[in-house]
PDB file of C-alpha atoms and ligand atoms in Angstrom:
ATOM      1  CA  MET A   1      84.759 119.126 146.197  1.00  0.00           C
ATOM      2  CA  PHE A   2      81.812 118.843 143.851  1.00  0.00           C
ATOM      3  CA  THR A   3      79.297 120.810 145.900  1.00  0.00           C
ATOM      4  CA  ASN A   4      79.791 123.918 143.783  1.00  0.00           C
ATOM      5  CA  PHE A   5      80.428 121.950 140.630  1.00  0.00           C
ATOM      6  CA  PRO A   6      78.047 119.003 140.658  1.00  0.00           C
ATOM      7  CA  LEU A   7      78.497 116.610 137.775  1.00  0.00           C
ATOM      8  CA  TRP A   8      74.986 115.246 138.219  1.00  0.00           C
ATOM      9  CA  PRO A   9      71.776 116.870 139.343  1.00  0.00           C
ATOM     10  CA  GLU A  10      70.348 115.517 142.563  1.00  0.00           C
ATOM     11  CA  ARG A  11      68.698 112.087 142.295  1.00  0.00           C
ATOM     12  CA  ALA A  12      65.230 112.737 143.616  1.00  0.00           C
ATOM     13  CA  SER A  13      63.019 110.219 141.809  1.00  0.00           C
ATOM     14  CA  SER A  14      62.724 106.451 141.761  1.00  0.00           C
ATOM     15  CA  THR A  15      64.023 106.274 138.183  1.00  0.00           C
ATOM     16  CA  ALA A  16      66.941 108.692 138.544  1.00  0.00           C
ATOM     17  CA  GLY A  17      69.345 106.003 139.779  1.00  0.00           C
ATOM     18  CA  ASN A  18      68.550 103.676 136.858  1.00  0.00           C
ATOM     19  CA  VAL A  19      68.982 106.415 134.274  1.00  0.00           C
ATOM     20  CA  ASP A  20      72.308 107.433 135.809  1.00  0.00           C
ATOM     21  CA  ALA A  21      73.565 103.851 136.015  1.00  0.00           C
ATOM     22  CA  LEU A  22      72.885 103.358 132.303  1.00  0.00           C
ATOM     23  CA  PHE A  23      74.493 106.686 131.479  1.00  0.00           C
ATOM     24  CA  ILE A  24      77.591 105.869 133.537  1.00  0.00           C
ATOM     25  CA  PHE A  25      77.811 102.470 131.811  1.00  0.00           C
ATOM     26  CA  LEU A  26      77.687 104.181 128.394  1.00  0.00           C
ATOM     27  CA  LEU A  27      80.317 106.650 129.538  1.00  0.00           C
ATOM     28  CA  ILE A  28      82.654 103.884 130.701  1.00  0.00           C
ATOM     29  CA  VAL A  29      82.207 101.817 127.521  1.00  0.00           C
ATOM     30  CA  SER A  30      82.777 104.885 125.321  1.00  0.00           C
ATOM     31  CA  GLY A  31      85.793 105.891 127.410  1.00  0.00           C
ATOM     32  CA  MET A  32      87.329 102.441 127.142  1.00  0.00           C
ATOM     33  CA  MET A  33      86.786 102.327 123.379  1.00  0.00           C
ATOM     34  CA  THR A  34      88.297 105.784 122.946  1.00  0.00           C
ATOM     35  CA  LEU A  35      91.331 104.768 124.980  1.00  0.00           C
ATOM     36  CA  LEU A  36      91.703 101.520 123.030  1.00  0.00           C
ATOM     37  CA  ILE A  37      91.506 103.250 119.642  1.00  0.00           C
ATOM     38  CA  PHE A  38      93.903 106.038 120.571  1.00  0.00           C
ATOM     39  CA  THR A  39      96.415 103.593 122.033  1.00  0.00           C
ATOM     40  CA  ALA A  40      96.231 101.509 118.872  1.00  0.00           C
ATOM     41  CA  ILE A  41      96.687 104.570 116.636  1.00  0.00           C
ATOM     42  CA  VAL A  42      99.772 105.745 118.532  1.00  0.00           C
ATOM     43  CA  TYR A  43     101.239 102.236 118.743  1.00  0.00           C
ATOM     44  CA  PHE A  44     100.737 101.411 115.073  1.00  0.00           C
ATOM     45  CA  ALA A  45     101.958 104.827 113.945  1.00  0.00           C
ATOM     46  CA  ALA A  46     105.200 104.257 115.797  1.00  0.00           C
ATOM     47  CA  ARG A  47     105.569 100.551 115.061  1.00  0.00           C
ATOM     48  CA  TYR A  48     104.910 100.752 111.316  1.00  0.00           C
ATOM     49  CA  ARG A  49     106.393 104.158 110.573  1.00  0.00           C
ATOM     50  CA  HIS A  50     108.235 104.684 107.300  1.00  0.00           C
ATOM     51  CA  ARG A  51     111.802 103.428 107.365  1.00  0.00           C
ATOM     52  CA  LYS A  52     114.407 103.746 104.668  1.00  0.00           C
ATOM     53  CA  GLY A  53     114.825 100.609 102.621  1.00  0.00           C
ATOM     54  CA  VAL A  54     111.876  98.757 104.179  1.00  0.00           C
ATOM     55  CA  LEU A  55     108.922  97.974 101.920  1.00  0.00           C
ATOM     56  CA  ALA A  56     105.382  97.570 103.215  1.00  0.00           C
ATOM     57  CA  GLU A  57     104.000  94.094 102.805  1.00  0.00           C
ATOM     58  CA  GLN A  58     100.397  93.338 101.911  1.00  0.00           C
ATOM     59  CA  ILE A  59      98.400  91.425 104.575  1.00  0.00           C
ATOM     60  CA  GLU A  60      95.247  89.472 103.713  1.00  0.00           C
ATOM     61  CA  GLY A  61      92.265  89.541 106.150  1.00  0.00           C
ATOM     62  CA  SER A  62      91.988  87.421 109.270  1.00  0.00           C
ATOM     63  CA  THR A  63      88.637  85.706 109.788  1.00  0.00           C
ATOM     64  CA  PRO A  64      89.052  84.963 113.526  1.00  0.00           C
ATOM     65  CA  LEU A  65      90.042  88.585 114.165  1.00  0.00           C
ATOM     66  CA  GLU A  66      87.106  89.954 112.166  1.00  0.00           C
ATOM     67  CA  ILE A  67      84.642  87.663 113.914  1.00  0.00           C
ATOM     68  CA  THR A  68      86.013  88.700 117.304  1.00  0.00           C
ATOM     69  CA  TRP A  69      85.683  92.409 116.640  1.00  0.00           C
ATOM     70  CA  SER A  70      82.136  91.869 115.372  1.00  0.00           C
ATOM     71  CA  ILE A  71      80.844  89.587 118.127  1.00  0.00           C
ATOM     72  CA  ILE A  72      82.184  91.515 121.129  1.00  0.00           C
ATOM     73  CA  PRO A  73      80.690  94.908 120.133  1.00  0.00           C
ATOM     74  CA  LEU A  74      77.431  93.145 119.209  1.00  0.00           C
ATOM     75  CA  GLY A  75      77.267  91.732 122.744  1.00  0.00           C
ATOM     76  CA  VAL A  76      78.009  95.142 124.270  1.00  0.00           C
ATOM     77  CA  PHE A  77      75.396  96.840 122.077  1.00  0.00           C
ATOM     78  CA  MET A  78      72.775  94.230 122.940  1.00  0.00           C
ATOM     79  CA  VAL A  79      73.379  94.906 126.641  1.00  0.00           C
ATOM     80  CA  ILE A  80      72.919  98.629 126.002  1.00  0.00           C
ATOM     81  CA  PHE A  81      69.786  97.936 123.936  1.00  0.00           C
ATOM     82  CA  ALA A  82      68.126  95.648 126.496  1.00  0.00           C
ATOM     83  CA  TRP A  83      69.060  97.812 129.468  1.00  0.00           C
ATOM     84  CA  GLY A  84      67.997 100.983 127.651  1.00  0.00           C
ATOM     85  CA  ALA A  85      64.679  99.401 126.644  1.00  0.00           C
ATOM     86  CA  VAL A  86      63.902  98.457 130.245  1.00  0.00           C
ATOM     87  CA  VAL A  87      64.690 101.970 131.504  1.00  0.00           C
ATOM     88  CA  TYR A  88      62.722 103.505 128.615  1.00  0.00           C
ATOM     89  CA  PHE A  89      59.607 101.388 129.090  1.00  0.00           C
ATOM     90  CA  ASN A  90      59.647 101.993 132.830  1.00  0.00           C
ATOM     91  CA  GLY A  91      59.834 105.699 132.151  1.00  0.00           C
ATOM     92  CA  ARG A  92      57.004 105.545 129.599  1.00  0.00           C
ATOM     93  CA  THR A  93      54.583 103.471 131.661  1.00  0.00           C
ATOM     94  CA  PRO A  94      52.894 105.232 134.566  1.00  0.00           C
ATOM     95  CA  PRO A  95      51.993 102.739 137.304  1.00  0.00           C
ATOM     96  CA  ARG A  96      48.300 102.081 137.817  1.00  0.00           C
ATOM     97  CA  ASP A  97      46.686 104.154 140.577  1.00  0.00           C
ATOM     98  CA  SER A  98      49.056 107.053 139.989  1.00  0.00           C
ATOM     99  CA  THR A  99      47.875 110.393 141.256  1.00  0.00           C
ATOM    100  CA  GLU A 100      46.945 112.439 138.190  1.00  0.00           C
ATOM    101  CA  VAL A 101      47.974 115.993 137.500  1.00  0.00           C
ATOM    102  CA  TYR A 102      46.878 117.873 134.380  1.00  0.00           C
ATOM    103  CA  VAL A 103      49.474 120.188 132.903  1.00  0.00           C
ATOM    104  CA  VAL A 104      48.723 122.970 130.436  1.00  0.00           C
ATOM    105  CA  ALA A 105      51.751 124.727 128.996  1.00  0.00           C
ATOM    106  CA  LYS A 106      51.513 128.140 127.350  1.00  0.00           C
ATOM    107  CA  GLN A 107      53.848 130.950 126.416  1.00  0.00           C
ATOM    108  CA  TRP A 108      55.325 131.265 129.006  1.00  0.00           C
ATOM    109  CA  MET A 109      54.057 129.442 132.024  1.00  0.00           C
ATOM    110  CA  TRP A 110      53.065 126.074 133.411  1.00  0.00           C
ATOM    111  CA  LYS A 111      49.488 125.645 134.620  1.00  0.00           C
ATOM    112  CA  LEU A 112      48.975 122.587 136.780  1.00  0.00           C
ATOM    113  CA  GLU A 113      45.765 121.159 138.126  1.00  0.00           C
ATOM    114  CA  HIS A 114      45.452 118.289 140.572  1.00  0.00           C
ATOM    115  CA  SER A 115      42.579 115.866 140.082  1.00  0.00           C
ATOM    116  CA  GLU A 116      41.410 116.950 143.537  1.00  0.00           C
ATOM    117  CA  GLY A 117      40.967 120.460 142.128  1.00  0.00           C
ATOM    118  CA  GLN A 118      43.984 122.421 143.396  1.00  0.00           C
ATOM    119  CA  ARG A 119      45.421 124.706 140.766  1.00  0.00           C
ATOM    120  CA  GLU A 120      48.968 125.959 140.633  1.00  0.00           C
ATOM    121  CA  ILE A 121      51.110 128.085 138.359  1.00  0.00           C
ATOM    122  CA  ASN A 122      54.798 127.271 137.816  1.00  0.00           C
ATOM    123  CA  GLU A 123      54.724 125.212 140.978  1.00  0.00           C
ATOM    124  CA  LEU A 124      53.694 121.654 141.673  1.00  0.00           C
ATOM    125  CA  HIS A 125      53.315 120.231 145.155  1.00  0.00           C
ATOM    126  CA  VAL A 126      53.553 116.451 145.436  1.00  0.00           C
ATOM    127  CA  PRO A 127      54.016 114.027 148.302  1.00  0.00           C
ATOM    128  CA  VAL A 128      57.169 111.983 148.638  1.00  0.00           C
ATOM    129  CA  GLY A 129      56.818 108.303 147.671  1.00  0.00           C
ATOM    130  CA  ARG A 130      53.693 108.546 145.512  1.00  0.00           C
ATOM    131  CA  ASP A 131      53.470 107.845 141.777  1.00  0.00           C
ATOM    132  CA  VAL A 132      52.399 110.971 139.939  1.00  0.00           C
ATOM    133  CA  LYS A 133      51.148 110.847 136.348  1.00  0.00           C
ATOM    134  CA  LEU A 134      51.288 114.054 134.343  1.00  0.00           C
ATOM    135  CA  ILE A 135      48.737 114.437 131.562  1.00  0.00           C
ATOM    136  CA  MET A 136      50.057 117.309 129.518  1.00  0.00           C
ATOM    137  CA  THR A 137      49.031 119.526 126.651  1.00  0.00           C
ATOM    138  CA  SER A 138      49.936 122.920 125.271  1.00  0.00           C
ATOM    139  CA  GLN A 139      47.609 125.741 124.316  1.00  0.00           C
ATOM    140  CA  ASP A 140      50.017 127.246 121.800  1.00  0.00           C
ATOM    141  CA  VAL A 141      53.424 125.893 120.701  1.00  0.00           C
ATOM    142  CA  ILE A 142      55.619 122.932 121.610  1.00  0.00           C
ATOM    143  CA  HIS A 143      57.085 123.053 125.095  1.00  0.00           C
ATOM    144  CA  SER A 144      58.949 120.408 127.054  1.00  0.00           C
ATOM    145  CA  PHE A 145      58.482 119.448 130.701  1.00  0.00           C
ATOM    146  CA  PHE A 146      61.941 118.857 132.145  1.00  0.00           C
ATOM    147  CA  VAL A 147      62.787 118.043 135.744  1.00  0.00           C
ATOM    148  CA  PRO A 148      66.495 117.181 135.886  1.00  0.00           C
ATOM    149  CA  ALA A 149      66.374 115.872 139.463  1.00  0.00           C
ATOM    150  CA  PHE A 150      63.707 113.350 138.390  1.00  0.00           C
ATOM    151  CA  ARG A 151      65.423 112.540 135.078  1.00  0.00           C
ATOM    152  CA  ILE A 152      62.205 113.149 133.161  1.00  0.00           C
ATOM    153  CA  LYS A 153      61.776 115.214 130.027  1.00  0.00           C
ATOM    154  CA  GLN A 154      58.691 115.040 127.867  1.00  0.00           C
ATOM    155  CA  ASP A 155      57.566 117.219 124.987  1.00  0.00           C
ATOM    156  CA  VAL A 156      54.258 118.985 125.543  1.00  0.00           C
ATOM    157  CA  LEU A 157      52.355 119.379 122.285  1.00  0.00           C
ATOM    158  CA  PRO A 158      49.361 121.427 121.216  1.00  0.00           C
ATOM    159  CA  GLY A 159      46.355 119.385 120.135  1.00  0.00           C
ATOM    160  CA  ARG A 160      47.070 116.188 122.050  1.00  0.00           C
ATOM    161  CA  TYR A 161      48.058 114.757 125.378  1.00  0.00           C
ATOM    162  CA  THR A 162      51.477 113.444 126.243  1.00  0.00           C
ATOM    163  CA  VAL A 163      52.188 111.638 129.478  1.00  0.00           C
ATOM    164  CA  ALA A 164      55.070 111.470 131.930  1.00  0.00           C
ATOM    165  CA  TRP A 165      55.335 110.116 135.441  1.00  0.00           C
ATOM    166  CA  PHE A 166      57.624 110.146 138.436  1.00  0.00           C
ATOM    167  CA  LYS A 167      57.872 109.045 142.028  1.00  0.00           C
ATOM    168  CA  ALA A 168      59.739 111.528 144.186  1.00  0.00           C
ATOM    169  CA  ILE A 169      61.914 109.897 146.827  1.00  0.00           C
ATOM    170  CA  LYS A 170      63.327 112.940 148.604  1.00  0.00           C
ATOM    171  CA  PRO A 171      61.550 115.974 150.026  1.00  0.00           C
ATOM    172  CA  GLY A 172      62.814 119.230 148.633  1.00  0.00           C
ATOM    173  CA  THR A 173      62.308 121.804 145.912  1.00  0.00           C
ATOM    174  CA  TYR A 174      63.458 120.915 142.420  1.00  0.00           C
ATOM    175  CA  HIS A 175      63.802 122.884 139.206  1.00  0.00           C
ATOM    176  CA  LEU A 176      61.222 122.586 136.457  1.00  0.00           C
ATOM    177  CA  PHE A 177      62.414 123.810 133.075  1.00  0.00           C
ATOM    178  CA  CYS A 178      60.926 124.214 129.641  1.00  0.00           C
ATOM    179  CA  ALA A 179      63.360 122.323 127.430  1.00  0.00           C
ATOM    180  CA  GLU A 180      62.013 123.261 124.005  1.00  0.00           C
ATOM    181  CA  TYR A 181      62.651 126.679 122.542  1.00  0.00           C
ATOM    182  CA  CYS A 182      59.203 128.287 122.546  1.00  0.00           C
ATOM    183  CA  GLY A 183      59.744 131.977 121.944  1.00  0.00           C
ATOM    184  CA  THR A 184      61.168 135.095 123.565  1.00  0.00           C
ATOM    185  CA  GLN A 185      60.558 134.183 127.181  1.00  0.00           C
ATOM    186  CA  HIS A 186      61.444 130.488 126.803  1.00  0.00           C
ATOM    187  CA  SER A 187      64.294 130.755 129.298  1.00  0.00           C
ATOM    188  CA  GLY A 188      61.906 132.280 131.811  1.00  0.00           C
ATOM    189  CA  MET A 189      59.451 129.409 131.543  1.00  0.00           C
ATOM    190  CA  ILE A 190      60.642 127.799 134.725  1.00  0.00           C
ATOM    191  CA  GLY A 191      59.098 126.588 137.925  1.00  0.00           C
ATOM    192  CA  SER A 192      59.585 124.248 140.801  1.00  0.00           C
ATOM    193  CA  ILE A 193      58.396 120.893 142.004  1.00  0.00           C
ATOM    194  CA  VAL A 194      57.906 120.909 145.769  1.00  0.00           C
ATOM    195  CA  VAL A 195      58.157 117.427 147.256  1.00  0.00           C
ATOM    196  CA  MET A 196      56.619 117.263 150.721  1.00  0.00           C
ATOM    197  CA  GLU A 197      56.289 114.738 153.511  1.00  0.00           C
ATOM    198  CA  PRO A 198      52.842 113.065 153.298  1.00  0.00           C
ATOM    199  CA  ALA A 199      51.448 114.793 156.424  1.00  0.00           C
ATOM    200  CA  GLN A 200      52.647 118.180 155.236  1.00  0.00           C
ATOM    201  CA  TYR A 201      51.171 117.445 151.823  1.00  0.00           C
ATOM    202  CA  GLU A 202      47.766 116.528 153.287  1.00  0.00           C
ATOM    203  CA  ALA A 203      47.766 119.871 155.100  1.00  0.00           C
ATOM    204  CA  TRP A 204      48.650 121.662 151.888  1.00  0.00           C
ATOM    205  CA  MET A 205      45.951 119.769 149.949  1.00  0.00           C
ATOM    206  CA  SER A 206      43.217 120.691 152.417  1.00  0.00           C
ATOM    207  CA  GLY A 207      43.303 124.317 151.301  1.00  0.00           C
ATOM    208  CA  GLY A 208      42.369 126.096 148.118  1.00  0.00           C
ATOM    209  CA  SER A 209      40.393 123.520 146.183  1.00  0.00           C
ATOM    210  CA  THR A 210      37.347 124.302 144.103  1.00  0.00           C
ATOM    211  CA  GLY A 211      36.281 120.664 144.301  1.00  0.00           C
ATOM    212  CA  PRO A 212      37.546 117.676 142.368  1.00  0.00           C
ATOM    213  CA  LEU A 213      38.391 118.194 138.708  1.00  0.00           C
ATOM    214  CA  SER A 214      35.838 115.572 137.711  1.00  0.00           C
ATOM    215  CA  ALA A 215      33.084 117.563 139.473  1.00  0.00           C
ATOM    216  CA  THR A 216      34.142 120.668 137.553  1.00  0.00           C
ATOM    217  CA  GLY A 217      33.948 118.539 134.414  1.00  0.00           C
ATOM    218  CA  GLU A 218      30.479 117.356 135.327  1.00  0.00           C
ATOM    219  CA  LYS A 219      29.334 120.964 135.628  1.00  0.00           C
ATOM    220  CA  ILE A 220      30.773 121.829 132.213  1.00  0.00           C
ATOM    221  CA  PHE A 221      29.198 118.660 130.791  1.00  0.00           C
ATOM    222  CA  ALA A 222      25.803 119.873 131.991  1.00  0.00           C
ATOM    223  CA  GLU A 223      26.325 123.480 130.877  1.00  0.00           C
ATOM    224  CA  LEU A 224      27.296 122.475 127.353  1.00  0.00           C
ATOM    225  CA  GLY A 225      24.264 120.209 127.133  1.00  0.00           C
ATOM    226  CA  CYS A 226      26.365 117.097 126.508  1.00  0.00           C
ATOM    227  CA  ALA A 227      23.956 115.091 128.633  1.00  0.00           C
ATOM    228  CA  THR A 228      21.105 115.557 126.153  1.00  0.00           C
ATOM    229  CA  CYS A 229      22.782 113.207 123.699  1.00  0.00           C
ATOM    230  CA  HIS A 230      25.200 111.252 125.878  1.00  0.00           C
ATOM    231  CA  ARG A 231      22.504 109.689 128.043  1.00  0.00           C
ATOM    232  CA  SER A 232      23.438 106.928 130.422  1.00  0.00           C
ATOM    233  CA  ASP A 233      20.384 104.845 129.394  1.00  0.00           C
ATOM    234  CA  THR A 234      21.845 104.292 125.862  1.00  0.00           C
ATOM    235  CA  GLN A 235      18.732 105.901 124.305  1.00  0.00           C
ATOM    236  CA  GLY A 236      20.572 109.101 123.372  1.00  0.00           C
ATOM    237  CA  ARG A 237      21.811 110.239 119.988  1.00  0.00           C
ATOM    238  CA  GLY A 238      25.366 109.830 121.247  1.00  0.00           C
ATOM    239  CA  PRO A 239      26.938 106.818 122.901  1.00  0.00           C
ATOM    240  CA  SER A 240      26.647 106.482 126.657  1.00  0.00           C
ATOM    241  CA  LEU A 241      29.875 107.438 128.342  1.00  0.00           C
ATOM    242  CA  GLN A 242      29.249 105.272 131.375  1.00  0.00           C
ATOM    243  CA  GLY A 243      32.236 103.017 131.917  1.00  0.00           C
ATOM    244  CA  VAL A 244      33.720 103.819 128.507  1.00  0.00           C
ATOM    245  CA  PHE A 245      37.104 105.033 129.705  1.00  0.00           C
ATOM    246  CA  GLY A 246      39.943 102.567 129.257  1.00  0.00           C
ATOM    247  CA  ARG A 247      37.752 100.185 127.228  1.00  0.00           C
ATOM    248  CA  PRO A 248      37.979  99.298 123.540  1.00  0.00           C
ATOM    249  CA  VAL A 249      35.484 101.124 121.324  1.00  0.00           C
ATOM    250  CA  LEU A 250      34.261  99.792 117.977  1.00  0.00           C
ATOM    251  CA  LEU A 251      34.134 102.527 115.349  1.00  0.00           C
ATOM    252  CA  GLN A 252      31.899 103.002 112.320  1.00  0.00           C
ATOM    253  CA  ASP A 253      34.734 102.104 109.951  1.00  0.00           C
ATOM    254  CA  GLY A 254      35.384  98.813 111.697  1.00  0.00           C
ATOM    255  CA  ARG A 255      38.440  99.937 113.617  1.00  0.00           C
ATOM    256  CA  THR A 256      38.690  99.453 117.344  1.00  0.00           C
ATOM    257  CA  VAL A 257      40.358 102.075 119.511  1.00  0.00           C
ATOM    258  CA  THR A 258      40.961 102.325 123.236  1.00  0.00           C
ATOM    259  CA  ALA A 259      39.079 105.124 124.957  1.00  0.00           C
ATOM    260  CA  ASP A 260      42.089 106.839 126.525  1.00  0.00           C
ATOM    261  CA  GLU A 261      42.671 110.501 127.353  1.00  0.00           C
ATOM    262  CA  ASN A 262      43.626 111.362 123.767  1.00  0.00           C
ATOM    263  CA  TYR A 263      40.524 109.656 122.360  1.00  0.00           C
ATOM    264  CA  ILE A 264      38.186 111.545 124.699  1.00  0.00           C
ATOM    265  CA  ARG A 265      39.983 114.777 123.902  1.00  0.00           C
ATOM    266  CA  GLU A 266      39.762 114.226 120.149  1.00  0.00           C
ATOM    267  CA  SER A 267      36.101 113.292 120.394  1.00  0.00           C
ATOM    268  CA  ILE A 268      35.367 116.639 122.053  1.00  0.00           C
ATOM    269  CA  LEU A 269      37.413 118.782 119.672  1.00  0.00           C
ATOM    270  CA  ASP A 270      37.061 116.762 116.448  1.00  0.00           C
ATOM    271  CA  PRO A 271      34.012 114.535 116.932  1.00  0.00           C
ATOM    272  CA  GLY A 272      33.957 113.377 113.299  1.00  0.00           C
ATOM    273  CA  ALA A 273      37.393 111.795 113.494  1.00  0.00           C
ATOM    274  CA  LYS A 274      36.345 108.591 115.241  1.00  0.00           C
ATOM    275  CA  VAL A 275      32.613 107.953 115.209  1.00  0.00           C
ATOM    276  CA  VAL A 276      31.352 105.108 117.374  1.00  0.00           C
ATOM    277  CA  ASN A 277      29.741 102.239 115.492  1.00  0.00           C
ATOM    278  CA  GLY A 278      25.943 102.611 115.309  1.00  0.00           C
ATOM    279  CA  PHE A 279      25.929 106.396 115.710  1.00  0.00           C
ATOM    280  CA  LYS A 280      25.723 109.264 113.221  1.00  0.00           C
ATOM    281  CA  PRO A 281      28.384 111.987 113.020  1.00  0.00           C
ATOM    282  CA  VAL A 282      25.991 114.630 114.348  1.00  0.00           C
ATOM    283  CA  MET A 283      28.059 116.010 117.196  1.00  0.00           C
ATOM    284  CA  PRO A 284      29.335 119.574 116.668  1.00  0.00           C
ATOM    285  CA  THR A 285      32.938 120.382 117.434  1.00  0.00           C
ATOM    286  CA  PHE A 286      33.776 122.152 120.666  1.00  0.00           C
ATOM    287  CA  GLN A 287      37.057 123.476 119.278  1.00  0.00           C
ATOM    288  CA  GLY A 288      37.387 127.072 120.422  1.00  0.00           C
ATOM    289  CA  LEU A 289      34.411 126.795 122.754  1.00  0.00           C
ATOM    290  CA  VAL A 290      36.227 125.111 125.592  1.00  0.00           C
ATOM    291  CA  SER A 291      39.619 125.974 127.068  1.00  0.00           C
ATOM    292  CA  GLU A 292      42.352 123.410 127.583  1.00  0.00           C
ATOM    293  CA  GLU A 293      41.506 123.407 131.293  1.00  0.00           C
ATOM    294  CA  GLN A 294      37.857 122.695 130.503  1.00  0.00           C
ATOM    295  CA  VAL A 295      38.814 119.832 128.189  1.00  0.00           C
ATOM    296  CA  ASN A 296      40.945 118.411 131.008  1.00  0.00           C
ATOM    297  CA  ALA A 297      38.009 118.672 133.405  1.00  0.00           C
ATOM    298  CA  LEU A 298      35.708 116.923 130.898  1.00  0.00           C
ATOM    299  CA  VAL A 299      38.267 114.154 130.419  1.00  0.00           C
ATOM    300  CA  ALA A 300      38.546 113.770 134.196  1.00  0.00           C
ATOM    301  CA  TYR A 301      34.747 113.562 134.396  1.00  0.00           C
ATOM    302  CA  VAL A 302      34.472 110.907 131.669  1.00  0.00           C
ATOM    303  CA  LYS A 303      37.203 108.981 133.499  1.00  0.00           C
ATOM    304  CA  SER A 304      35.322 109.183 136.769  1.00  0.00           C
ATOM    305  CA  MET A 305      32.307 107.593 135.063  1.00  0.00           C
ATOM    306  CA  ALA A 306      34.485 104.629 134.196  1.00  0.00           C
ATOM    307  CA  GLN A 307      35.018 103.516 137.739  1.00  0.00           C
ATOM    308  CA  PRO A 308      31.820 102.843 139.609  1.00  0.00           C
ATOM    309  CA  GLY A 309      32.290 102.132 143.281  1.00  0.00           C
ATOM    310  CA  PRO A 310      34.953 103.281 145.702  1.00  0.00           C
ATOM    311  CA  ALA A 311      37.987 102.470 143.565  1.00  0.00           C
ATOM    312  CA  GLY A 312      40.183 105.227 144.957  1.00  0.00           C
ATOM    313  CA  PRO A 313      40.104 108.480 146.876  1.00  0.00           C
ATOM    314  CA  LYS A 314      39.397 110.646 143.850  1.00  0.00           C
ATOM    315  CA  THR A 315      36.882 108.358 142.222  1.00  0.00           C
ATOM    316  CA  ALA A 316      35.108 107.833 145.503  1.00  0.00           C
ATOM    317  CA  MET A 317      34.546 111.561 145.629  1.00  0.00           C
ATOM    318  CA  ALA A 318      33.385 111.764 142.062  1.00  0.00           C
ATOM    319  CA  ALA A 319      31.322 108.628 141.725  1.00  0.00           C
ATOM    320  CA  PRO A 320      28.212 109.508 143.753  1.00  0.00           C
ATOM    321  CA  SER A 321      27.555 112.670 141.735  1.00  0.00           C
ATOM    322  CA  ALA A 322      28.497 111.071 138.435  1.00  0.00           C
ATOM    323  CA  ALA A 323      25.887 108.387 137.982  1.00  0.00           C
ATOM    324  CA  PRO A 324      22.380 109.647 138.760  1.00  0.00           C
ATOM    325  CA  GLY A 325      20.504 112.606 137.360  1.00  0.00           C
ATOM    326  CA  LYS A 326      22.089 112.538 133.922  1.00  0.00           C
ATOM    327  CA  GLN A 327      18.963 111.910 131.845  1.00  0.00           C
TER     328      GLN A 327
HETATM  329 CU1  LIG B   1      58.063 126.677 126.787  1.00  0.00          CU
HETATM  330 CU2  LIG B   1      60.304 126.755 126.050  1.00  0.00          CU
END
């Protein structure tokens, strides 16, 4: 009956069921409250209607009644709060060892790049059953990455990274929408997520790569002359980037920040914003000199320097070229 009129989009990610369960719970609670209130209105309107010769009598409050109607909703709301918080934090926290995909939104298309180097436009191929972390930015206005079947929606902002993640549980092709009005062709800013069986995905991955993203980043790093200051022997004018990713960094002003994707990005585009303790703010900005894709590649390269040794498939590929020859 509902095939041509589905009330819910397909549930194709590991979190979709949880989001729906919470939503259905909210729907039931709201429905019950609505029913209760309407029944009470109709009943009281009839029961206490105006009658000739009958005077209304004043009733003082009832403490037990007031406590009851305060405690019960409080309990219900706390359930919603706790349940919602669990679903929210799960949705906000990409599992470790997620496969990373960089997303650049622009008017009016989605540009996606796998950390293994495959690039796609308005289409993202992923294997079923693997955690995928999306590291997203926009090169113009605010967009929003929305995949109804995965129950994920995340704003994509210019000038910073935002993150979303999903684990697809069903092979198939799913809609990708832009869910933030971004200009004339906003409604045309659509694409698809293609979820494939692992073997099929491996076959797809084997074609069309220009090498891992971190290797592209290493090339850009060399071309821009970053290595002259960011030497791995700590003798350079800039801090060594070896192993910095994911670690706390002490700044000149005494603050400590974590070297995450946004920190690396900011340090490339606005180097004066957070200067590492013991260094001078001598680095020029690369704002306007590097594209969003190049910033992503540089971030991927700095990340690859953080994990010496064969920590994973992508780092294993990047690590041998990352360490030596950087003086
Ligand atoms: Cu991009 Cu709407």
